[in-house]
Short mmCIF file of C-alpha atoms and ligand atoms in Angstrom, two decimals:
data_model
loop_
_atom_site.label_atom_id
_atom_site.label_comp_id
_atom_site.label_asym_id
_atom_site.label_seq_id
_atom_site.Cartn_x
_atom_site.Cartn_y
_atom_site.Cartn_z
CA MET A 1 -33.12 -21.80 -8.95
CA LEU A 2 -34.06 -21.18 -5.38
CA LYS A 3 -30.45 -20.26 -4.67
CA LYS A 4 -30.55 -17.66 -7.40
CA VAL A 5 -33.75 -16.15 -6.07
CA LYS A 6 -32.27 -16.05 -2.58
CA GLN A 7 -29.12 -14.34 -3.80
CA ARG A 8 -31.11 -11.84 -5.72
CA PHE A 9 -33.20 -11.18 -2.69
CA SER A 10 -30.22 -10.67 -0.44
CA ARG A 11 -28.66 -8.34 -2.98
CA LEU A 12 -31.77 -6.28 -3.04
CA LEU A 13 -31.77 -6.11 0.73
CA GLY A 14 -28.14 -5.08 0.60
CA GLY A 15 -28.89 -2.34 -1.84
CA ASN A 16 -31.59 -0.98 0.42
CA ASN A 17 -29.70 -1.10 3.67
CA LYS A 18 -32.12 0.61 6.03
CA THR A 19 -29.42 1.94 8.28
CA GLN A 20 -28.03 4.05 5.43
CA LYS A 21 -29.36 7.52 4.81
CA LEU A 22 -29.56 8.11 1.11
CA VAL A 23 -30.48 11.71 0.97
CA ARG A 24 -28.93 13.93 -1.63
CA ARG A 25 -27.12 16.86 -0.10
CA ASP A 26 -25.71 19.68 -2.17
CA ILE A 27 -22.89 21.59 -0.58
CA PRO A 28 -22.51 25.05 -2.10
CA ARG A 29 -19.17 26.55 -3.07
CA ASP A 30 -18.77 28.68 0.04
CA GLU A 31 -19.10 25.65 2.30
CA HIS A 32 -16.30 23.48 0.92
CA ASN A 33 -12.70 23.88 -0.19
CA VAL A 34 -12.77 22.37 -3.64
CA SER A 35 -11.60 25.11 -5.95
CA ARG A 36 -10.87 25.06 -9.64
CA THR A 37 -7.20 25.69 -8.99
CA SER A 38 -6.90 22.38 -7.17
CA ILE A 39 -8.11 20.49 -10.23
CA SER A 40 -5.71 19.70 -13.06
CA ASP A 41 -6.22 21.40 -16.45
CA PRO A 42 -6.84 18.08 -18.25
CA ALA A 43 -9.56 17.13 -15.76
CA LYS A 44 -11.22 20.53 -16.19
CA LYS A 45 -11.02 20.21 -19.95
CA VAL A 46 -12.79 16.85 -19.87
CA LEU A 47 -15.55 18.17 -17.60
CA HIS A 48 -16.11 21.28 -19.71
CA ARG A 49 -16.17 19.45 -23.04
CA LEU A 50 -18.63 16.84 -21.78
CA ASN A 51 -20.86 19.56 -20.36
CA LYS A 52 -20.70 21.55 -23.56
CA ALA A 53 -21.76 18.50 -25.51
CA GLY A 54 -24.85 18.32 -23.36
CA PHE A 55 -23.83 15.56 -20.96
CA GLU A 56 -23.70 15.60 -17.21
CA ALA A 57 -20.11 15.32 -15.96
CA TYR A 58 -18.69 15.41 -12.47
CA LEU A 59 -15.36 14.95 -10.78
CA VAL A 60 -15.66 11.99 -8.46
CA GLY A 61 -13.65 9.60 -6.31
CA GLY A 62 -10.17 10.29 -5.01
CA GLY A 63 -10.02 13.63 -6.80
CA VAL A 64 -12.82 15.13 -4.72
CA ARG A 65 -12.00 13.18 -1.55
CA ASP A 66 -8.36 14.18 -1.43
CA ILE A 67 -9.02 17.86 -2.13
CA LEU A 68 -11.66 17.97 0.62
CA LEU A 69 -9.03 16.46 2.94
CA ASP A 70 -6.54 19.15 1.86
CA GLY A 71 -4.48 16.54 0.09
CA LYS A 72 -3.20 16.41 -3.45
CA PRO A 73 -5.13 13.90 -5.59
CA LYS A 74 -3.07 11.18 -7.29
CA ASP A 75 -5.34 11.32 -10.33
CA PHE A 76 -8.73 12.56 -11.40
CA ASP A 77 -11.78 10.45 -12.20
CA VAL A 78 -14.84 11.73 -14.02
CA ALA A 79 -18.35 10.31 -13.95
CA THR A 80 -20.70 11.21 -16.81
CA SER A 81 -24.06 10.50 -18.38
CA ALA A 82 -22.30 9.98 -21.73
CA THR A 83 -21.76 6.36 -22.83
CA PRO A 84 -18.15 5.20 -23.31
CA GLU A 85 -18.64 5.43 -27.08
CA GLU A 86 -19.93 9.00 -26.79
CA VAL A 87 -16.95 9.96 -24.63
CA HIS A 88 -14.55 8.32 -27.03
CA ALA A 89 -16.11 10.20 -29.94
CA LEU A 90 -15.61 13.51 -28.12
CA PHE A 91 -11.91 13.01 -27.38
CA ARG A 92 -9.46 12.04 -30.09
CA ASN A 93 -6.88 11.41 -27.38
CA SER A 94 -8.93 8.67 -25.72
CA ARG A 95 -9.19 4.94 -25.69
CA LEU A 96 -11.86 2.51 -24.59
CA ILE A 97 -10.65 -0.06 -22.11
CA GLY A 98 -11.96 -2.83 -19.88
CA ARG A 99 -14.58 -5.48 -20.29
CA ARG A 100 -15.74 -6.01 -16.76
CA PHE A 101 -16.11 -2.25 -16.49
CA ARG A 102 -15.99 -0.38 -19.76
CA ILE A 103 -14.25 2.93 -19.18
CA VAL A 104 -12.55 5.56 -21.22
CA HIS A 105 -9.07 6.87 -20.67
CA VAL A 106 -8.50 10.37 -21.98
CA LEU A 107 -4.77 10.92 -22.34
CA PHE A 108 -2.98 14.22 -21.86
CA GLY A 109 0.74 13.52 -21.98
CA ARG A 110 1.41 11.53 -18.85
CA GLU A 111 -1.87 12.39 -17.22
CA VAL A 112 -4.79 10.04 -17.69
CA ILE A 113 -8.33 11.10 -16.88
CA GLU A 114 -10.49 8.07 -16.23
CA VAL A 115 -14.05 8.61 -17.45
CA THR A 116 -16.81 6.25 -16.39
CA THR A 117 -20.43 6.25 -17.36
CA PHE A 118 -23.02 6.45 -14.53
CA ARG A 119 -23.69 2.85 -13.50
CA GLY A 120 -27.16 1.60 -12.70
CA ASN A 121 -28.43 -1.27 -10.68
CA ALA A 122 -29.43 -4.23 -12.83
CA THR A 123 -30.86 -6.21 -9.94
CA ASP A 124 -34.02 -4.12 -10.21
CA ASN A 125 -34.19 -4.83 -13.88
CA THR A 126 -35.48 -8.05 -15.31
CA ASP A 127 -34.95 -7.30 -18.93
CA ASP A 128 -32.43 -9.67 -20.52
CA SER A 129 -30.20 -7.12 -22.16
CA ALA A 130 -29.53 -5.55 -18.77
CA SER A 131 -28.77 -8.83 -17.03
CA ASP A 132 -26.42 -9.58 -19.88
CA GLN A 133 -24.52 -6.43 -19.06
CA ARG A 134 -24.42 -7.08 -15.31
CA LYS A 135 -23.26 -10.58 -14.39
CA THR A 136 -22.57 -12.08 -10.99
CA SER A 137 -21.06 -15.50 -10.24
CA GLU A 138 -22.76 -17.95 -7.92
CA HIS A 139 -20.64 -16.54 -5.07
CA GLY A 140 -22.00 -13.07 -5.67
CA LEU A 141 -18.86 -11.92 -7.46
CA LEU A 142 -19.57 -9.16 -9.91
CA LEU A 143 -18.26 -10.35 -13.26
CA ARG A 144 -19.49 -7.52 -15.38
CA ASP A 145 -21.13 -4.22 -14.58
CA ASN A 146 -22.03 -2.22 -17.62
CA VAL A 147 -25.60 -1.27 -16.91
CA TYR A 148 -25.89 2.46 -17.14
CA GLY A 149 -28.07 4.56 -14.89
CA SER A 150 -28.59 7.85 -13.11
CA MET A 151 -26.07 9.75 -11.06
CA GLU A 152 -27.76 8.65 -7.86
CA GLU A 153 -27.59 4.99 -8.86
CA ASP A 154 -23.97 5.56 -9.78
CA ALA A 155 -23.25 6.84 -6.28
CA LEU A 156 -24.69 3.71 -4.76
CA ARG A 157 -22.54 1.41 -6.89
CA ARG A 158 -19.35 3.04 -5.57
CA ASP A 159 -17.41 1.52 -2.71
CA PHE A 160 -17.00 3.90 0.23
CA THR A 161 -19.11 6.88 1.10
CA ILE A 162 -16.08 9.18 0.90
CA ASN A 163 -15.49 7.97 -2.65
CA ALA A 164 -19.02 8.85 -3.73
CA LEU A 165 -18.73 12.63 -3.64
CA TYR A 166 -19.28 14.49 -6.87
CA TYR A 167 -18.00 17.92 -7.82
CA CYS A 168 -19.91 19.90 -10.42
CA ILE A 169 -17.81 22.39 -12.33
CA ARG A 170 -20.87 24.27 -13.58
CA ASP A 171 -22.05 25.55 -10.22
CA PHE A 172 -19.11 24.42 -8.02
CA THR A 173 -21.27 22.35 -5.68
CA VAL A 174 -20.19 19.10 -4.05
CA ILE A 175 -22.94 16.50 -4.16
CA ASP A 176 -23.15 13.88 -1.45
CA PHE A 177 -25.60 10.95 -1.69
CA ALA A 178 -24.24 8.63 0.95
CA GLY A 179 -23.13 10.74 3.88
CA GLY A 180 -19.57 10.92 2.62
CA VAL A 181 -18.92 14.41 3.95
CA ASP A 182 -19.90 13.37 7.47
CA ASP A 183 -17.65 10.34 7.21
CA LEU A 184 -14.78 12.52 5.98
CA ASN A 185 -15.28 14.76 8.99
CA ASN A 186 -15.39 11.74 11.32
CA ARG A 187 -12.40 10.26 9.53
CA GLN A 188 -14.01 6.91 8.88
CA LEU A 189 -14.39 4.49 6.00
CA ARG A 190 -17.88 3.19 5.46
CA LEU A 191 -19.01 0.94 2.66
CA ILE A 192 -22.18 1.94 0.90
CA GLY A 193 -24.88 -0.71 1.33
CA ASP A 194 -24.56 -4.07 3.06
CA PRO A 195 -20.83 -4.70 3.65
CA GLU A 196 -20.90 -8.47 3.16
CA THR A 197 -22.79 -8.16 -0.14
CA ARG A 198 -20.43 -5.46 -1.35
CA TYR A 199 -17.34 -7.50 -0.46
CA ARG A 200 -18.77 -10.59 -2.12
CA GLU A 201 -19.47 -8.60 -5.29
CA ASP A 202 -15.89 -7.48 -5.34
CA PRO A 203 -13.49 -8.80 -2.67
CA VAL A 204 -10.87 -6.26 -3.77
CA ARG A 205 -12.93 -3.73 -1.84
CA MET A 206 -11.43 -5.29 1.31
CA LEU A 207 -7.97 -4.34 0.06
CA ARG A 208 -9.20 -0.90 -0.86
CA ALA A 209 -10.50 -0.48 2.70
CA ILE A 210 -7.01 -1.22 4.02
CA ARG A 211 -5.33 1.01 1.46
CA PHE A 212 -7.49 4.01 2.29
CA ALA A 213 -7.38 3.37 6.04
CA ALA A 214 -3.60 3.42 5.94
CA LYS A 215 -3.22 6.25 3.48
CA LEU A 216 -5.78 8.59 5.08
CA ASP A 217 -5.26 7.35 8.60
CA PHE A 218 -9.00 6.67 8.85
CA ALA A 219 -10.79 4.15 11.03
CA ILE A 220 -12.81 1.41 9.36
CA GLU A 221 -16.33 1.77 10.68
CA PRO A 222 -17.42 -1.36 12.68
CA ALA A 223 -20.00 -2.74 10.23
CA THR A 224 -17.54 -2.26 7.34
CA GLU A 225 -14.79 -3.90 9.33
CA ALA A 226 -16.78 -6.83 10.74
CA PRO A 227 -16.95 -9.24 7.76
CA ILE A 228 -13.38 -8.76 6.49
CA ARG A 229 -11.57 -11.58 8.28
CA GLU A 230 -14.17 -14.13 7.37
CA LEU A 231 -14.37 -13.04 3.73
CA ALA A 232 -10.63 -12.51 3.19
CA PRO A 233 -10.24 -15.93 1.46
CA LEU A 234 -12.57 -14.73 -1.31
CA LEU A 235 -9.61 -12.83 -2.69
CA THR A 236 -8.27 -16.11 -4.00
CA HIS A 237 -11.01 -15.97 -6.66
CA ILE A 238 -9.64 -12.70 -8.04
CA PRO A 239 -7.47 -12.93 -11.15
CA ALA A 240 -3.79 -12.94 -10.20
CA ALA A 241 -3.02 -10.00 -12.49
CA ARG A 242 -5.53 -7.75 -10.77
CA LEU A 243 -4.13 -8.67 -7.37
CA PHE A 244 -0.61 -7.83 -8.59
CA ASP A 245 -1.89 -4.33 -9.47
CA GLU A 246 -3.60 -3.99 -6.11
CA VAL A 247 -0.44 -5.07 -4.24
CA LEU A 248 1.49 -2.36 -5.99
CA LYS A 249 -1.11 0.24 -5.09
CA LEU A 250 -1.14 -1.00 -1.50
CA PHE A 251 2.57 -0.67 -1.02
CA THR A 252 3.36 2.39 -3.11
CA ALA A 253 0.91 4.83 -1.59
CA GLY A 254 3.53 5.99 0.92
CA HIS A 255 2.20 4.11 3.95
CA GLY A 256 3.53 0.66 3.27
CA GLU A 257 4.36 -0.35 6.79
CA ALA A 258 1.00 0.75 8.16
CA THR A 259 -0.65 -1.09 5.27
CA TYR A 260 1.35 -4.24 6.06
CA ASP A 261 0.19 -4.14 9.68
CA LEU A 262 -3.43 -3.73 8.65
CA LEU A 263 -3.25 -6.52 6.08
CA GLN A 264 -1.96 -8.84 8.78
CA ARG A 265 -4.52 -7.68 11.28
CA TYR A 266 -7.38 -8.47 8.88
CA ASP A 267 -5.94 -11.76 7.57
CA LEU A 268 -5.56 -10.21 4.14
CA LEU A 269 -1.86 -10.87 3.73
CA ALA A 270 -2.33 -14.63 3.27
CA PRO A 271 -4.34 -14.47 0.05
CA LEU A 272 -1.73 -12.09 -1.42
CA PHE A 273 1.45 -13.75 -0.16
CA PRO A 274 0.53 -17.26 0.98
CA ASP A 275 4.10 -18.59 1.19
CA THR A 276 5.31 -15.56 3.11
CA VAL A 277 2.56 -15.93 5.67
CA ARG A 278 3.35 -19.62 6.01
CA ALA A 279 6.99 -18.85 6.58
CA LEU A 280 6.21 -16.15 9.12
CA ASN A 281 3.89 -18.46 10.98
CA ALA A 282 6.71 -20.99 11.10
CA GLY A 283 8.92 -18.44 12.82
CA GLU A 284 10.72 -16.69 9.97
CA PRO A 285 11.28 -13.04 10.94
CA ASP A 286 9.64 -10.18 9.01
CA GLU A 287 12.11 -7.49 9.97
CA LEU A 288 13.41 -7.28 6.42
CA ILE A 289 9.87 -6.70 5.08
CA ARG A 290 9.36 -3.94 7.57
CA GLN A 291 12.69 -2.30 6.82
CA ALA A 292 12.01 -2.48 3.08
CA LEU A 293 8.56 -0.94 3.49
CA ARG A 294 9.94 1.81 5.73
CA ASN A 295 12.55 2.49 3.04
CA THR A 296 9.88 2.52 0.37
CA ASP A 297 7.78 4.95 2.37
CA ALA A 298 10.76 7.25 2.82
CA ARG A 299 11.62 7.12 -0.90
CA ILE A 300 8.04 8.00 -1.81
CA ARG A 301 8.09 10.94 0.59
CA GLN A 302 11.24 12.14 -1.18
CA GLY A 303 9.60 11.79 -4.58
CA LYS A 304 11.87 8.91 -5.59
CA SER A 305 10.75 5.93 -7.64
CA VAL A 306 10.00 2.53 -6.22
CA THR A 307 10.44 -0.59 -8.27
CA PRO A 308 7.95 -3.43 -8.08
CA TYR A 309 10.71 -6.03 -8.20
CA PHE A 310 12.42 -4.64 -5.12
CA LEU A 311 9.14 -4.71 -3.27
CA PHE A 312 8.35 -8.26 -4.28
CA ALA A 313 11.91 -9.35 -3.51
CA ALA A 314 11.33 -8.12 0.04
CA MET A 315 7.78 -9.41 0.46
CA LEU A 316 8.83 -12.91 -0.62
CA TRP A 317 12.17 -12.97 1.21
CA PRO A 318 10.91 -14.93 4.25
CA ALA A 319 9.34 -17.49 1.92
CA LEU A 320 12.59 -17.81 0.03
CA GLN A 321 14.60 -18.18 3.22
CA ALA A 322 12.34 -20.94 4.48
CA GLU A 323 12.45 -22.80 1.18
CA TRP A 324 16.17 -22.37 0.77
CA ARG A 325 16.91 -23.62 4.25
CA LYS A 326 14.59 -26.59 3.83
CA ARG A 327 16.51 -27.66 0.75
CA GLN A 328 19.88 -27.26 2.37
CA ASP A 329 18.65 -29.29 5.35
CA GLN A 330 17.69 -31.99 2.87
CA GLY A 331 21.31 -32.01 1.71
CA GLU A 332 21.17 -29.84 -1.41
CA PRO A 333 24.29 -27.69 -1.88
CA ILE A 334 23.77 -24.04 -1.07
CA GLN A 335 23.85 -22.64 -4.62
CA PRO A 336 21.53 -25.10 -6.39
CA ALA A 337 19.28 -24.98 -3.32
CA LEU A 338 18.96 -21.25 -3.80
CA HIS A 339 18.10 -21.59 -7.48
CA GLN A 340 15.53 -24.27 -6.84
CA ALA A 341 14.03 -22.25 -3.99
CA ILE A 342 13.77 -19.18 -6.16
CA ALA A 343 12.01 -21.11 -8.92
CA LYS A 344 9.62 -22.66 -6.41
CA VAL A 345 8.74 -19.44 -4.60
CA ILE A 346 8.13 -17.54 -7.81
CA GLY A 347 6.15 -20.41 -9.32
CA ARG A 348 3.82 -20.45 -6.35
CA GLN A 349 3.54 -16.68 -5.98
CA ILE A 350 2.38 -16.12 -9.54
CA GLN A 351 -0.65 -18.18 -8.77
CA ALA A 352 -1.62 -15.66 -6.14
CA THR A 353 -0.64 -12.31 -7.63
CA SER A 354 1.19 -12.92 -10.92
CA ILE A 355 4.51 -11.16 -11.38
CA PRO A 356 5.16 -9.95 -14.91
CA LYS A 357 8.39 -11.34 -16.34
CA ARG A 358 9.99 -7.93 -16.52
CA PHE A 359 9.81 -7.85 -12.72
CA SER A 360 10.41 -11.51 -11.81
CA GLY A 361 13.75 -11.51 -13.73
CA PRO A 362 15.29 -8.62 -11.79
CA MET A 363 13.82 -9.91 -8.54
CA LYS A 364 15.64 -13.21 -9.08
CA GLU A 365 18.86 -11.31 -9.79
CA ILE A 366 18.59 -9.32 -6.55
CA TRP A 367 18.24 -12.55 -4.62
CA GLU A 368 21.05 -14.30 -6.44
CA LEU A 369 23.38 -11.33 -5.96
CA GLN A 370 22.89 -11.53 -2.19
CA MET A 371 25.09 -14.59 -2.25
CA ARG A 372 27.74 -12.85 -4.33
CA LEU A 373 27.97 -9.66 -2.31
CA PRO A 374 29.92 -11.13 0.62
CA ARG A 375 32.45 -12.67 -1.80
CA ARG A 376 34.67 -9.87 -2.85
CA GLN A 377 38.18 -11.29 -3.28
CA GLY A 378 40.16 -10.99 -6.44
CA LYS A 379 38.09 -9.69 -9.31
CA ARG A 380 34.80 -10.72 -7.80
CA ALA A 381 33.81 -7.36 -6.35
CA LEU A 382 34.48 -5.58 -9.60
CA THR A 383 32.58 -8.15 -11.62
CA THR A 384 29.64 -8.00 -9.23
CA MET A 385 29.58 -4.24 -9.46
CA GLU A 386 29.16 -4.40 -13.21
CA HIS A 387 26.05 -6.51 -12.93
CA PRO A 388 23.04 -4.53 -14.22
CA ARG A 389 21.18 -5.29 -11.03
CA PHE A 390 24.07 -4.44 -8.70
CA ARG A 391 22.53 -1.21 -7.46
CA ALA A 392 19.23 -2.80 -6.47
CA ALA A 393 21.04 -5.74 -4.89
CA TYR A 394 23.21 -3.39 -2.91
CA ASP A 395 20.11 -1.47 -1.70
CA PHE A 396 18.63 -4.80 -0.72
CA LEU A 397 21.79 -5.70 1.18
CA LEU A 398 21.53 -2.46 3.14
CA VAL A 399 17.97 -3.27 4.06
CA ARG A 400 19.06 -6.74 5.16
CA GLU A 401 21.86 -5.25 7.21
CA ASN A 402 19.44 -2.86 8.91
CA ALA A 403 17.25 -5.87 9.66
CA GLY A 404 20.24 -7.48 11.36
CA GLU A 405 20.60 -10.22 8.79
CA VAL A 406 24.14 -9.76 7.48
CA GLU A 407 27.54 -9.33 9.05
CA PRO A 408 27.72 -5.71 10.17
CA GLY A 409 29.95 -3.61 7.94
CA LEU A 410 29.33 -5.40 4.66
CA GLY A 411 27.00 -2.69 3.41
CA GLN A 412 29.42 0.02 4.49
CA TRP A 413 32.21 -1.80 2.67
CA TRP A 414 30.23 -1.72 -0.55
CA THR A 415 29.28 1.90 -0.02
CA GLU A 416 32.95 2.84 0.26
CA PHE A 417 34.01 0.56 -2.55
CA GLN A 418 31.68 2.34 -4.94
CA ALA A 419 32.75 5.79 -3.81
CA THR A 420 36.47 5.36 -3.95
CA ASP A 421 38.84 5.45 -6.94
CA GLU A 422 40.80 2.62 -8.52
CA ARG A 423 43.65 2.79 -6.01
CA GLY A 424 41.23 2.90 -3.14
CA ARG A 425 39.57 -0.20 -4.46
CA GLU A 426 42.83 -2.01 -4.77
CA ARG A 427 43.61 -1.11 -1.20
CA MET A 428 40.24 -2.27 0.05
CA LEU A 429 40.59 -5.54 -1.77
CA SER A 430 44.07 -6.16 -0.48
CA GLN A 431 42.83 -5.48 3.05
CA LEU A 432 40.34 -8.26 2.56
CA GLY A 433 43.33 -10.58 2.16
CA ASN A 434 43.50 -12.15 -1.26
CA SER A 435 45.25 -15.25 -0.14
CA GLY A 436 43.29 -15.54 3.07
CA PRO A 437 40.72 -18.18 3.67
CA LYS A 438 37.69 -18.15 1.42
CA PRO A 439 34.64 -16.66 3.07
CA LYS A 440 32.88 -19.34 5.01
CA ARG A 441 29.74 -20.72 3.44
CA ARG A 442 27.65 -20.29 6.46
CA ARG A 443 24.47 -22.17 6.69
CA ARG A 444 21.53 -20.13 7.68
CA ARG A 445 19.88 -21.13 10.90
CA PRO A 446 16.40 -20.46 12.09
CA PRO A 447 16.20 -17.18 14.03
CA GLY A 448 15.87 -18.94 17.38
CA ASN A 449 19.19 -20.75 16.88
CA ARG A 450 21.17 -17.73 15.86
CA THR A 451 22.88 -17.15 19.13
CA ALA A 452 23.41 -20.85 19.79
P1 ATP B 501 -6.92 6.79 -5.64
O1 ATP B 501 -7.04 7.06 -7.12
O2 ATP B 501 -6.41 7.90 -4.84
O3 ATP B 501 -6.22 5.51 -5.36
P2 ATP B 501 -9.75 6.52 -5.86
O4 ATP B 501 -10.82 6.55 -4.81
O5 ATP B 501 -9.82 7.60 -6.88
O6 ATP B 501 -8.40 6.54 -5.08
P3 ATP B 501 -9.82 4.71 -8.06
O7 ATP B 501 -9.34 3.32 -8.11
O8 ATP B 501 -9.17 5.74 -8.90
O9 ATP B 501 -9.78 5.13 -6.54
O10 ATP B 501 -11.36 4.68 -8.39
C1 ATP B 501 -12.12 5.84 -8.60
C2 ATP B 501 -13.50 5.70 -7.97
O11 ATP B 501 -14.19 4.60 -8.55
C3 ATP B 501 -13.48 5.38 -6.47
O12 ATP B 501 -13.34 6.53 -5.70
C4 ATP B 501 -14.81 4.69 -6.30
O13 ATP B 501 -15.83 5.65 -6.25
C5 ATP B 501 -14.94 3.91 -7.57
N1 ATP B 501 -14.41 2.54 -7.43
C6 ATP B 501 -13.16 2.12 -7.72
N2 ATP B 501 -13.00 0.82 -7.48
C7 ATP B 501 -14.20 0.37 -7.03
C8 ATP B 501 -14.66 -0.89 -6.61
N3 ATP B 501 -13.88 -1.95 -6.61
N4 ATP B 501 -15.96 -0.95 -6.20
C9 ATP B 501 -16.75 0.15 -6.25
N5 ATP B 501 -16.35 1.36 -6.57
C10 ATP B 501 -15.10 1.50 -6.99
MG1 MG B 502 -8.56 7.78 -8.58
#
């Protein structure tokens, strides 16, 4: 009981962080760069229809933040005084989702506008129906947050000050409750309220801090930064499926390598990829991860797609190498050792982040094909090339080659083999020497022993 009272008290203190100015500031149209042309038609439609129906409605979050920074928003979020049911009733093309946070998705072709109802602060509220709608675990983890409130309360429940800026399409003002505009100008990320409390409520906010810091090239303000390392292990309480989604967001925002560095710096990689971190600490190199992330970043810049299974194949590669080698050292033959290692690494990873089957299958195939790619004699190369995952495995091979992991020239060989015609292929295969010795099954050695 006393514990509960204490927690409640500390939450209240957190909510009233004295160092934080909570003064509403309205920035008129001629003092900011958010124009209607920078907002998508679907987002405008949602705002107008909600307003017309008598509700308050604002653009909020990344949509406002990214336009203010002269960037192009990834998507648009709307905050409104309408309840989820009221929003749903207004838009035939909408669906209610979520339990922890009930929100409405309004669908326009491929574009989804996420509409949330202003959230209130149930800690000030002792009535039972409210506490039923806002639940925290004994660690302070927010399990449910469906208490509705005013726009100002809504601003204070958001994560970073730069994410709590509202754009009003009626008078074109930007409304700032938490000093977000100043923080945008100073290029810094600052949590609203007491950082430790806010991270305990939702440890994923630590990952969001890293994601925005890398994406926007912002500094994390000292008080926001301070508790991260100590609280990083709290991420292990987050459902694995949510962490899988967050990992994808972290590494597909176009700044994967910077994100990776920050995750390491703040001890946040371990809760996401425990086996990888263990392998790296034991001396496994991470050059392949870096190369893969650099590749991913380049692909995103070129507007190309990035597949989750390729990303996970790279992130778990050091863990796989360590496990595979351990098994070979224990006397298991190379091929079964690989299969066992794959099963083990995936089995453990899904406890941390989950990997949906549609991704773990192809990831396995990419790994397995790495053993087949050096073996090209006879019909092998042609058979390998017909494998549905050949292309991804070949890309992976190129990344490994860039990371200095495979015999130089193997990637180039495959590049030429794909480009040439039938006669060219025959020639390439005959140059390999059909009757020559089989490729050596080389055992992998720890990086330190490579030159020995
Ligand atoms: P982007 O969409 O570019 O990744 P975003 O800031 O819009 O960035 P979303 O995940 O779309 O991020 O969330 C929209 C808004 O909802 C955020 O800007 C923030 O105000 C609020 N929000 C999202 N997640 C949290 C969270 N875990 N805690 C508090 N507020 C959050
Ligand atoms: Mg968004």
